[in-house]
Amino acid sequence: MRDFQVLGARAPRLDAPAKSTGQAKYADDLTMSGMLHGALLQSPIAHGKILNIDTSKARKLKGVRAVVTAREAGLVKYGVSPARYDETLYCHEKVRYVGDEIAAVAAVDLETALEAVELIKVDYEELPAVFDMFEAMKEGAPQLHAEFPGNVTAEVHQEFGETGALMAQCDLVVDHTFLSKRQDAAFIEPHSCLAVFDLQGKLTLHTSTQVPHYVMRTVAMVLRIPVGDVRVIKPCVGGGFGPKSEATPLEMSACLLSKVTGRPVRMNYTREQVFLHSRARHQFYAEMSLGVKKDGTMLALRNKAVLDGGAYTSFGIATVYYSGSLLGGPYRLQAMKYDGWRAYTNKPACGAQRGHGGVAHRACFEQLLDKTADELGIDPVEMRLKNVMVAGQATINELNMSSLGMKECIEAVRDGSDWKNKKGKLPKGKGIGSACGFFVSGAGYPIYRSDTYHSTVVIKVAEDGGTVTVLTGSAEIGQGSDTMLAMIAAETLGIPLECVRVLSGDTEYSVDLGAYSSRQTLMTGHAAKEAAESVRRQIAEVLSVHMGCDAAHITFRNGNVLFRGGPGDFEKLRQGYIKEHRGWTDPPGGDYLTFREAARLAFLEKGTLVGTGKYKPPRLGGAYKGAAVGTSPAYGCSAQVVEVSVDLETGQVSVDNMTDAHDCGLAINLTSVEGQMQGSLSMGLGECLFEEVKFDSRGRIINASLGEYKIPTALDMPNVKSIVVESNEPNGPYGAKEVGEGAIMPTIPAILNAIYDATGVRINELPVTAERLYMAMKEKEKKP
Amino acid sequence: MKTLIQLTVNGEPVEAAVDANRTLLQFLREDLELTGAKHGCGLGDCGACTVILDGKPVNSCLVLAVQANGRSVLTIEGLAENGKLHPIQQAFVDKGAIQCGFCTPGMILSAKALLDTNTKPTEIEIRTAISGNLCRCTGYQKIVQAIQDAAEAMTGKEGS
Ligand code: FES
Ligand code: FES
């Protein structure tokens, strides 16, 4: 029986009042006296040799304080994965996409900086370019990187079990292919940063990032300054969703320009530059075969992937591994074979985005599952239930499902959507579809090979004992991590939530790998819990001496201290506290010794009360190549049922109802869990129905704006029936695990399966625009 | 060449000399340091820069500062009174309508402009009123609920 005081509630977020009044500060809201403004010169062509860069005119422009190119910046290679550092801050020999950075300028104002950028003269020798992932891997294609011949950034070949032999034993083998499109994360806040070198030569970078820690390390490495001299502070961030999970040329340019000029430098991406920098969702091609028994038991899966990576690797190695590994569950398979390739093309680099690497392949697989169920004459929900894994099982690729409410999620959406009365019974033009998915609660390994802790947390108690401050480098980017940490600290210390303050997003506070791979709740949550336990233990030790009560029998609840479950005789301690605070108007009262009095006593004996906590996952996963990607201490999972209406005259799809169930372990803050679920669904709906970054024949993005690149508006999203399914995750703090990414997994296939139900047409290419669906329906009519 | 403008911002008279091409958003954020209105695109696509101009919600990135001459501007900073949140702000906080918060000021002001003219909006009227304010985080559901709650709280208050 759980008995929480703070957890499992609907807590208003700590940062909501400031965000509702405009007081919350984002990077673009910060200014400093003497601040300069920076601007970037980016390549206008998709592929070319740089013959010469002439900055003389720009340098002479009045108001310009610095112009930097590869000559000033140096050529330190960087990227996300050390195995594929394939970027330099500025291009020196070649440009590889429209938008590749060549130089940066700092000037007294933005207009002057932009004018100076125009005055930099670059001579190019244009090279043939390649924009299609399949073309890029063909013989004779233009080559992007000499070090990676054939334009293959990463290649994966894995087999678990005997796929061929098992396929031969199957009663039925069904195939499906699927093509998704490049998506943009379209967070509403464009990247922004402000860098300042102080007179001691120490750098502080304020930046809209998901990962202050990795930005700190990359900036230090590329600009060749000691890590300890770099402080990265993340103010409020206006959404990340993945692409803000790596250091940007914007940040490094601002730092370099500040170093050169000795002045603070502010830099922003325009909305168009957000699209150019990208690092968002790849385009995926998937090809799969599923082998089953007549009764619907799944036996074997063959899976092939091709990813369009753009000009650099970014997160791409992990991405291409995820496309395979995340199909190991949530259904039992006896064999799985995966072959994946990620191609370089002359387009902006793709990286990690919500549901990293798994979304498109999940969409293909869940359609394939429906197709198979259809051929077998089995209800697709029943087929899912038949094959679903349960807690305690491991996937064929050795992902350990230490908790898994998958079955409960499927049942919840089946019942919540009234599936049984709708499936197969809706009129033509209306359809219902279902799908499942799961995701990691934090990557099992850091991006760079290291035994580092993934999170450390410091908790400090104010000298009067009344306020507890959580200090963490973790990144609140809108997902609610600050409030989650405050709740865990309050629960552990037995104090009300109002007594906790959170200072986060600063590399000076603690080590934290940041907000990516849905890791903050599980990993930072663990560290916060451990830090709070340390504080609690220190206070109990002091009290045990004064009260003559064994520390093991001292408990903390609702701001009170209990001795062997009762109040104990604490009058002397109270008098001592009140004496110290003569003249104060809020003396401690009540029948119990308060946390405040107890913590004050501990301070008087021990000095400032500080507790620290740390977390790193145990060694996880198999020993095969690539086993690190996909391993996690825990997995969240979700199921969805979607109902659509299709206008049979035009092919226009509208999503009428969505029923969504997610297992997040313990739901620390129910409101925030629902918020993550609903936000995930809207991002999935957009990707499914209208989002696509488009290019012209020369590699220029033709819809690099939020007007041309459509994301869902309030009129596109239906109300979602959100069902929180709770399990008790043994590896999570208080049983908690992820919700921010797993929730997007079923959305696209559930919509596609519903469209099939409505029209009898299987769409295997995104986005499902009215035109695409209309043409597919016409095509089907033609066939006998 | 600068032009002298006089306007009311959050109830206070303001006088300033501005360049002809300066947007109202730049004027508010940079000259008046009212950074609650956000710059999400600068093209009128996202609504993060929404302020209320003479009672109507506008994208302040598309309005020139000189066009605000003689008019009245309400920004998010002008909504809370004496440190007490406006009912719409309070509903956004209570309902969990705020995640990253970047869309929030614009969203709240669009909601205010709606509720000022329509005290009992239907769900579709609410969705239409905020359809120019993009939110990538929430899926809009909790925002719509917050606006419904605020409408109730505000009419309840008038009725009593
Ligand atoms: S900044 Fe004005 S609409 Fe986007
Ligand atoms: S809360 Fe992040 S954009 Fe709306």
Short mmCIF file of N, CA, C and O in Angstrom, two decimals, chain A residues 184-289:
data_model
loop_
_atom_site.label_atom_id
_atom_site.label_comp_id
_atom_site.label_asym_id
_atom_site.label_seq_id
_atom_site.Cartn_x
_atom_site.Cartn_y
_atom_site.Cartn_z
N ASP A 184 10.85 18.66 -38.31
CA ASP A 184 11.51 19.68 -37.50
C ASP A 184 10.90 19.65 -36.11
O ASP A 184 9.71 19.39 -35.97
N ALA A 185 11.71 19.92 -35.09
CA ALA A 185 11.17 19.87 -33.73
C ALA A 185 10.22 21.03 -33.46
O ALA A 185 9.30 20.92 -32.67
N ALA A 186 10.45 22.14 -34.15
CA ALA A 186 9.53 23.28 -34.09
C ALA A 186 9.18 23.71 -32.67
O ALA A 186 8.04 24.07 -32.40
N PHE A 187 10.17 23.65 -31.78
CA PHE A 187 9.95 24.30 -30.48
C PHE A 187 9.73 25.77 -30.76
O PHE A 187 10.23 26.32 -31.74
N ILE A 188 8.95 26.41 -29.88
CA ILE A 188 8.59 27.80 -30.20
C ILE A 188 9.73 28.77 -29.91
O ILE A 188 9.81 29.84 -30.50
N GLU A 189 10.64 28.40 -29.05
CA GLU A 189 11.79 29.29 -28.78
C GLU A 189 12.97 28.94 -29.68
O GLU A 189 13.58 27.88 -29.52
N PRO A 190 13.36 29.84 -30.59
CA PRO A 190 14.59 29.58 -31.35
C PRO A 190 15.79 29.59 -30.41
O PRO A 190 15.75 30.25 -29.36
N HIS A 191 16.84 28.88 -30.78
CA HIS A 191 18.04 28.86 -29.92
C HIS A 191 18.53 30.28 -29.68
O HIS A 191 18.55 31.10 -30.60
N SER A 192 19.00 30.51 -28.48
CA SER A 192 19.53 31.82 -28.14
C SER A 192 20.60 31.63 -27.08
O SER A 192 20.51 30.71 -26.26
N CYS A 193 21.64 32.48 -27.12
CA CYS A 193 22.66 32.36 -26.08
C CYS A 193 23.38 33.67 -25.85
O CYS A 193 23.34 34.58 -26.67
N LEU A 194 24.02 33.74 -24.71
CA LEU A 194 24.78 34.92 -24.31
C LEU A 194 26.05 34.42 -23.63
O LEU A 194 25.97 33.72 -22.61
N ALA A 195 27.20 34.75 -24.22
CA ALA A 195 28.46 34.25 -23.67
C ALA A 195 29.27 35.40 -23.11
O ALA A 195 29.29 36.49 -23.70
N VAL A 196 29.93 35.17 -22.00
CA VAL A 196 30.77 36.23 -21.44
C VAL A 196 32.02 35.65 -20.77
O VAL A 196 31.93 34.76 -19.93
N PHE A 197 33.14 36.15 -21.21
CA PHE A 197 34.41 35.82 -20.56
C PHE A 197 34.69 36.89 -19.52
O PHE A 197 34.64 38.07 -19.83
N ASP A 198 34.99 36.49 -18.31
CA ASP A 198 35.29 37.53 -17.32
C ASP A 198 36.78 37.84 -17.35
O ASP A 198 37.54 37.27 -18.14
N LEU A 199 37.20 38.75 -16.48
CA LEU A 199 38.58 39.22 -16.56
C LEU A 199 39.59 38.18 -16.08
O LEU A 199 40.77 38.27 -16.32
N GLN A 200 39.09 37.14 -15.41
CA GLN A 200 39.96 36.03 -15.02
C GLN A 200 40.10 35.02 -16.14
O GLN A 200 40.76 34.00 -15.96
N GLY A 201 39.41 35.28 -17.24
CA GLY A 201 39.46 34.32 -18.34
C GLY A 201 38.50 33.16 -18.18
O GLY A 201 38.62 32.13 -18.83
N LYS A 202 37.54 33.33 -17.30
CA LYS A 202 36.56 32.25 -17.10
C LYS A 202 35.31 32.57 -17.93
O LYS A 202 34.86 33.71 -17.99
N LEU A 203 34.76 31.53 -18.51
CA LEU A 203 33.65 31.70 -19.45
C LEU A 203 32.33 31.30 -18.79
O LEU A 203 32.23 30.25 -18.16
N THR A 204 31.31 32.15 -18.96
CA THR A 204 29.95 31.76 -18.59
C THR A 204 29.09 31.85 -19.83
O THR A 204 29.08 32.87 -20.52
N LEU A 205 28.39 30.77 -20.11
CA LEU A 205 27.52 30.73 -21.29
C LEU A 205 26.09 30.49 -20.84
O LEU A 205 25.80 29.47 -20.21
N HIS A 206 25.23 31.44 -21.13
CA HIS A 206 23.80 31.28 -20.86
C HIS A 206 23.18 30.80 -22.16
O HIS A 206 23.30 31.48 -23.18
N THR A 207 22.52 29.67 -22.14
CA THR A 207 22.06 29.17 -23.44
C THR A 207 20.83 28.28 -23.32
O THR A 207 20.63 27.61 -22.31
N SER A 208 20.03 28.30 -24.36
CA SER A 208 18.81 27.49 -24.38
C SER A 208 19.18 26.08 -24.83
O SER A 208 19.18 25.78 -26.02
N THR A 209 19.50 25.25 -23.88
CA THR A 209 19.97 23.90 -24.18
C THR A 209 19.27 22.87 -23.30
O THR A 209 18.76 23.22 -22.24
N GLN A 210 19.29 21.64 -23.75
CA GLN A 210 18.80 20.53 -22.93
C GLN A 210 19.93 19.92 -22.12
O GLN A 210 19.68 19.10 -21.24
N VAL A 211 21.17 20.24 -22.49
CA VAL A 211 22.31 19.51 -21.93
C VAL A 211 23.48 20.43 -21.54
O VAL A 211 24.52 20.43 -22.19
N PRO A 212 23.33 21.20 -20.48
CA PRO A 212 24.43 22.09 -20.07
C PRO A 212 25.76 21.34 -19.94
O PRO A 212 26.81 21.86 -20.34
N HIS A 213 25.72 20.12 -19.43
CA HIS A 213 26.96 19.38 -19.20
C HIS A 213 27.70 19.09 -20.52
O HIS A 213 28.91 19.34 -20.62
N TYR A 214 27.00 18.57 -21.49
CA TYR A 214 27.67 18.26 -22.76
C TYR A 214 28.10 19.53 -23.49
O TYR A 214 29.14 19.57 -24.14
N VAL A 215 27.31 20.59 -23.36
CA VAL A 215 27.71 21.86 -23.99
C VAL A 215 29.01 22.34 -23.34
O VAL A 215 29.95 22.75 -24.04
N MET A 216 29.09 22.25 -22.03
CA MET A 216 30.31 22.65 -21.32
C MET A 216 31.52 21.89 -21.85
O MET A 216 32.56 22.47 -22.17
N ARG A 217 31.38 20.58 -21.97
CA ARG A 217 32.52 19.77 -22.42
C ARG A 217 32.89 20.06 -23.87
O ARG A 217 34.07 20.11 -24.21
N THR A 218 31.89 20.23 -24.71
CA THR A 218 32.19 20.46 -26.12
C THR A 218 32.84 21.83 -26.32
O THR A 218 33.82 21.97 -27.06
N VAL A 219 32.28 22.84 -25.66
CA VAL A 219 32.86 24.19 -25.77
C VAL A 219 34.32 24.16 -25.30
O VAL A 219 35.22 24.71 -25.94
N ALA A 220 34.56 23.51 -24.17
CA ALA A 220 35.92 23.44 -23.63
C ALA A 220 36.86 22.75 -24.61
O ALA A 220 37.97 23.21 -24.87
N MET A 221 36.38 21.66 -25.20
CA MET A 221 37.23 20.90 -26.12
C MET A 221 37.52 21.69 -27.39
O MET A 221 38.66 21.80 -27.82
N VAL A 222 36.47 22.27 -27.98
CA VAL A 222 36.64 22.93 -29.28
C VAL A 222 37.43 24.23 -29.14
O VAL A 222 38.27 24.55 -29.97
N LEU A 223 37.16 24.98 -28.08
CA LEU A 223 37.86 26.26 -27.91
C LEU A 223 39.13 26.10 -27.08
O LEU A 223 39.81 27.07 -26.77
N ARG A 224 39.44 24.89 -26.70
CA ARG A 224 40.68 24.56 -25.98
C ARG A 224 40.82 25.38 -24.70
O ARG A 224 41.80 26.10 -24.49
N ILE A 225 39.80 25.28 -23.85
CA ILE A 225 39.88 25.89 -22.53
C ILE A 225 39.55 24.81 -21.50
O ILE A 225 38.80 23.89 -21.80
N PRO A 226 40.12 24.92 -20.30
CA PRO A 226 39.87 23.86 -19.31
C PRO A 226 38.37 23.77 -18.99
O PRO A 226 37.69 24.80 -18.89
N VAL A 227 37.89 22.57 -18.83
CA VAL A 227 36.48 22.36 -18.52
C VAL A 227 36.07 23.18 -17.29
O VAL A 227 35.00 23.77 -17.24
N GLY A 228 36.96 23.24 -16.32
CA GLY A 228 36.64 23.95 -15.08
C GLY A 228 36.47 25.44 -15.27
O GLY A 228 35.92 26.12 -14.40
N ASP A 229 36.94 25.97 -16.40
CA ASP A 229 36.78 27.40 -16.65
C ASP A 229 35.49 27.70 -17.42
O ASP A 229 35.23 28.85 -17.76
N VAL A 230 34.74 26.69 -17.73
CA VAL A 230 33.50 26.90 -18.50
C VAL A 230 32.31 26.63 -17.61
O VAL A 230 32.19 25.55 -17.02
N ARG A 231 31.45 27.61 -17.50
CA ARG A 231 30.22 27.42 -16.75
C ARG A 231 29.07 27.61 -17.73
O ARG A 231 28.99 28.63 -18.41
N VAL A 232 28.19 26.63 -17.79
CA VAL A 232 27.03 26.75 -18.67
C VAL A 232 25.78 26.87 -17.80
O VAL A 232 25.55 26.05 -16.91
N ILE A 233 25.02 27.91 -18.07
CA ILE A 233 23.78 28.14 -17.32
C ILE A 233 22.62 28.10 -18.30
O ILE A 233 22.64 28.78 -19.33
N LYS A 234 21.66 27.30 -17.98
CA LYS A 234 20.46 27.19 -18.80
C LYS A 234 19.35 27.99 -18.13
O LYS A 234 18.88 27.61 -17.07
N PRO A 235 18.94 29.10 -18.73
CA PRO A 235 17.77 29.79 -18.16
C PRO A 235 16.51 29.00 -18.53
O PRO A 235 16.62 27.83 -18.89
N CYS A 236 15.35 29.58 -18.45
CA CYS A 236 14.16 28.87 -18.94
C CYS A 236 14.37 28.52 -20.41
O CYS A 236 14.95 29.31 -21.16
N VAL A 237 13.92 27.37 -20.80
CA VAL A 237 14.07 26.94 -22.20
C VAL A 237 12.69 26.71 -22.80
O VAL A 237 11.84 26.07 -22.20
N GLY A 238 12.50 27.26 -23.99
CA GLY A 238 11.20 27.17 -24.64
C GLY A 238 11.04 25.94 -25.50
O GLY A 238 10.71 26.01 -26.67
N GLY A 239 11.27 24.79 -24.89
CA GLY A 239 11.09 23.52 -25.59
C GLY A 239 12.38 23.05 -26.24
O GLY A 239 13.22 23.84 -26.66
N GLY A 240 12.56 21.73 -26.26
CA GLY A 240 13.78 21.15 -26.83
C GLY A 240 13.46 19.98 -27.73
O GLY A 240 13.78 19.97 -28.90
N PHE A 241 12.86 18.94 -27.17
CA PHE A 241 12.40 17.76 -27.91
C PHE A 241 13.52 16.99 -28.59
O PHE A 241 13.27 16.17 -29.46
N GLY A 242 14.77 17.26 -28.23
CA GLY A 242 15.89 16.51 -28.81
C GLY A 242 16.94 17.38 -29.47
O GLY A 242 18.12 17.30 -29.14
N PRO A 243 16.53 18.23 -30.42
CA PRO A 243 17.56 18.99 -31.16
C PRO A 243 18.39 19.96 -30.31
O PRO A 243 19.43 20.42 -30.77
N LYS A 244 17.97 20.26 -29.10
CA LYS A 244 18.82 21.10 -28.26
C LYS A 244 19.70 20.25 -27.34
O LYS A 244 20.10 20.68 -26.27
N SER A 245 19.97 19.00 -27.77
CA SER A 245 20.76 18.08 -26.94
C SER A 245 22.23 18.04 -27.32
O SER A 245 22.93 17.08 -26.98
N GLU A 246 22.71 19.01 -28.05
CA GLU A 246 24.13 19.02 -28.39
C GLU A 246 24.60 20.46 -28.52
O GLU A 246 23.78 21.36 -28.72
N ALA A 247 25.90 20.66 -28.39
CA ALA A 247 26.45 22.01 -28.51
C ALA A 247 26.27 22.50 -29.94
O ALA A 247 26.44 21.75 -30.89
N THR A 248 25.91 23.76 -30.10
CA THR A 248 25.67 24.31 -31.44
C THR A 248 26.80 25.24 -31.86
O THR A 248 27.49 25.83 -31.01
N PRO A 249 26.95 25.45 -33.17
CA PRO A 249 27.90 26.46 -33.65
C PRO A 249 27.54 27.85 -33.14
O PRO A 249 28.41 28.71 -32.97
N LEU A 250 26.26 28.06 -32.86
CA LEU A 250 25.82 29.35 -32.31
C LEU A 250 26.49 29.59 -30.96
O LEU A 250 27.07 30.64 -30.70
N GLU A 251 26.40 28.58 -30.09
CA GLU A 251 26.97 28.71 -28.75
C GLU A 251 28.49 28.87 -28.81
O GLU A 251 29.07 29.73 -28.14
N MET A 252 29.11 28.04 -29.65
CA MET A 252 30.57 28.10 -29.70
C MET A 252 31.04 29.40 -30.32
O MET A 252 32.06 29.96 -29.91
N SER A 253 30.29 29.91 -31.28
CA SER A 253 30.65 31.20 -31.89
C SER A 253 30.55 32.32 -30.88
O SER A 253 31.42 33.19 -30.80
N ALA A 254 29.47 32.33 -30.11
CA ALA A 254 29.30 33.38 -29.11
C ALA A 254 30.47 33.34 -28.12
O ALA A 254 31.02 34.39 -27.75
N CYS A 255 30.85 32.13 -27.71
CA CYS A 255 31.97 31.99 -26.76
C CYS A 255 33.27 32.50 -27.39
O CYS A 255 34.02 33.25 -26.76
N LEU A 256 33.52 32.08 -28.61
CA LEU A 256 34.76 32.49 -29.27
C LEU A 256 34.80 34.01 -29.47
O LEU A 256 35.81 34.66 -29.20
N LEU A 257 33.68 34.56 -29.91
CA LEU A 257 33.64 36.01 -30.14
C LEU A 257 33.81 36.77 -28.84
O LEU A 257 34.43 37.83 -28.81
N SER A 258 33.28 36.24 -27.76
CA SER A 258 33.45 36.90 -26.47
C SER A 258 34.91 36.84 -26.03
O SER A 258 35.47 37.79 -25.50
N LYS A 259 35.52 35.71 -26.32
CA LYS A 259 36.94 35.55 -25.96
C LYS A 259 37.80 36.56 -26.73
O LYS A 259 38.67 37.21 -26.17
N VAL A 260 37.49 36.70 -28.02
CA VAL A 260 38.29 37.58 -28.86
C VAL A 260 38.06 39.05 -28.52
O VAL A 260 38.98 39.85 -28.52
N THR A 261 36.82 39.41 -28.20
CA THR A 261 36.50 40.83 -27.99
C THR A 261 36.56 41.25 -26.53
O THR A 261 36.57 42.44 -26.24
N GLY A 262 36.51 40.29 -25.62
CA GLY A 262 36.46 40.64 -24.20
C GLY A 262 35.12 41.24 -23.79
O GLY A 262 35.01 41.89 -22.75
N ARG A 263 34.12 41.07 -24.61
CA ARG A 263 32.80 41.62 -24.31
C ARG A 263 31.76 40.49 -24.30
O ARG A 263 31.95 39.45 -24.93
N PRO A 264 30.64 40.69 -23.59
CA PRO A 264 29.57 39.70 -23.70
C PRO A 264 29.04 39.68 -25.13
O PRO A 264 28.93 40.73 -25.76
N VAL A 265 28.71 38.50 -25.61
CA VAL A 265 28.18 38.38 -26.98
C VAL A 265 26.89 37.59 -26.98
O VAL A 265 26.83 36.48 -26.44
N ARG A 266 25.87 38.16 -27.57
CA ARG A 266 24.58 37.49 -27.69
C ARG A 266 24.38 37.01 -29.11
O ARG A 266 24.73 37.68 -30.07
N MET A 267 23.86 35.80 -29.25
CA MET A 267 23.56 35.30 -30.59
C MET A 267 22.24 34.54 -30.56
O MET A 267 21.94 33.85 -29.60
N ASN A 268 21.48 34.68 -31.62
CA ASN A 268 20.22 33.96 -31.77
C ASN A 268 20.16 33.31 -33.14
O ASN A 268 20.70 33.86 -34.11
N TYR A 269 19.48 32.18 -33.22
CA TYR A 269 19.08 31.69 -34.53
C TYR A 269 17.76 32.36 -34.90
O TYR A 269 16.89 32.54 -34.04
N THR A 270 17.62 32.71 -36.15
CA THR A 270 16.29 33.08 -36.65
C THR A 270 15.50 31.78 -36.80
O THR A 270 16.07 30.69 -36.72
N ARG A 271 14.22 31.89 -37.04
CA ARG A 271 13.42 30.67 -37.24
C ARG A 271 13.97 29.87 -38.42
O ARG A 271 14.06 28.64 -38.37
N GLU A 272 14.37 30.56 -39.47
CA GLU A 272 14.92 29.86 -40.62
C GLU A 272 16.20 29.11 -40.24
O GLU A 272 16.42 27.97 -40.65
N GLN A 273 17.01 29.74 -39.41
CA GLN A 273 18.26 29.08 -39.00
C GLN A 273 18.00 27.87 -38.09
O GLN A 273 18.81 26.95 -38.05
N VAL A 274 16.89 27.89 -37.37
CA VAL A 274 16.53 26.71 -36.57
C VAL A 274 16.33 25.52 -37.52
O VAL A 274 16.81 24.41 -37.26
N PHE A 275 15.66 25.77 -38.62
CA PHE A 275 15.46 24.70 -39.61
C PHE A 275 16.79 24.29 -40.23
O PHE A 275 17.02 23.12 -40.51
N LEU A 276 17.67 25.27 -40.46
CA LEU A 276 18.95 24.96 -41.09
C LEU A 276 19.86 24.18 -40.15
O LEU A 276 20.60 23.30 -40.57
N HIS A 277 19.82 24.53 -38.88
CA HIS A 277 20.66 23.79 -37.94
C HIS A 277 20.09 22.39 -37.73
O HIS A 277 20.82 21.41 -37.64
N SER A 278 18.77 22.30 -37.65
CA SER A 278 18.02 21.04 -37.64
C SER A 278 18.36 20.14 -36.46
O SER A 278 17.92 20.36 -35.37
N ARG A 279 19.14 19.11 -36.68
CA ARG A 279 19.43 18.08 -35.67
C ARG A 279 18.14 17.43 -35.21
O ARG A 279 18.06 16.91 -34.10
N ALA A 280 17.14 17.51 -36.04
CA ALA A 280 15.82 17.00 -35.68
C ALA A 280 15.64 15.61 -36.28
O ALA A 280 16.61 14.91 -36.59
N ARG A 281 14.38 15.20 -36.44
CA ARG A 281 14.08 13.83 -36.85
C ARG A 281 14.61 13.52 -38.25
O ARG A 281 14.35 14.25 -39.20
N HIS A 282 15.30 12.38 -38.38
CA HIS A 282 15.75 11.89 -39.68
C HIS A 282 14.56 11.54 -40.57
O HIS A 282 13.46 11.33 -40.09
N GLN A 283 14.84 11.36 -41.84
CA GLN A 283 13.91 10.63 -42.69
C GLN A 283 14.30 9.15 -42.59
O GLN A 283 15.48 8.80 -42.65
N PHE A 284 13.29 8.28 -42.44
CA PHE A 284 13.54 6.85 -42.29
C PHE A 284 12.85 6.07 -43.41
O PHE A 284 11.71 6.38 -43.77
N TYR A 285 13.53 5.06 -43.89
CA TYR A 285 12.88 4.06 -44.74
C TYR A 285 12.94 2.74 -43.98
O TYR A 285 13.98 2.37 -43.44
N ALA A 286 11.82 2.05 -43.91
CA ALA A 286 11.78 0.78 -43.17
C ALA A 286 11.22 -0.31 -44.07
O ALA A 286 10.31 -0.07 -44.87
N GLU A 287 11.78 -1.49 -43.91
CA GLU A 287 11.33 -2.64 -44.69
C GLU A 287 11.30 -3.82 -43.72
O GLU A 287 12.31 -4.11 -43.09
N MET A 288 10.16 -4.45 -43.56
CA MET A 288 10.04 -5.48 -42.52
C MET A 288 9.26 -6.70 -42.97
O MET A 288 8.38 -6.59 -43.81
N SER A 289 9.59 -7.83 -42.36
CA SER A 289 8.78 -9.03 -42.52
C SER A 289 8.54 -9.61 -41.14
O SER A 289 9.47 -9.72 -40.34
#
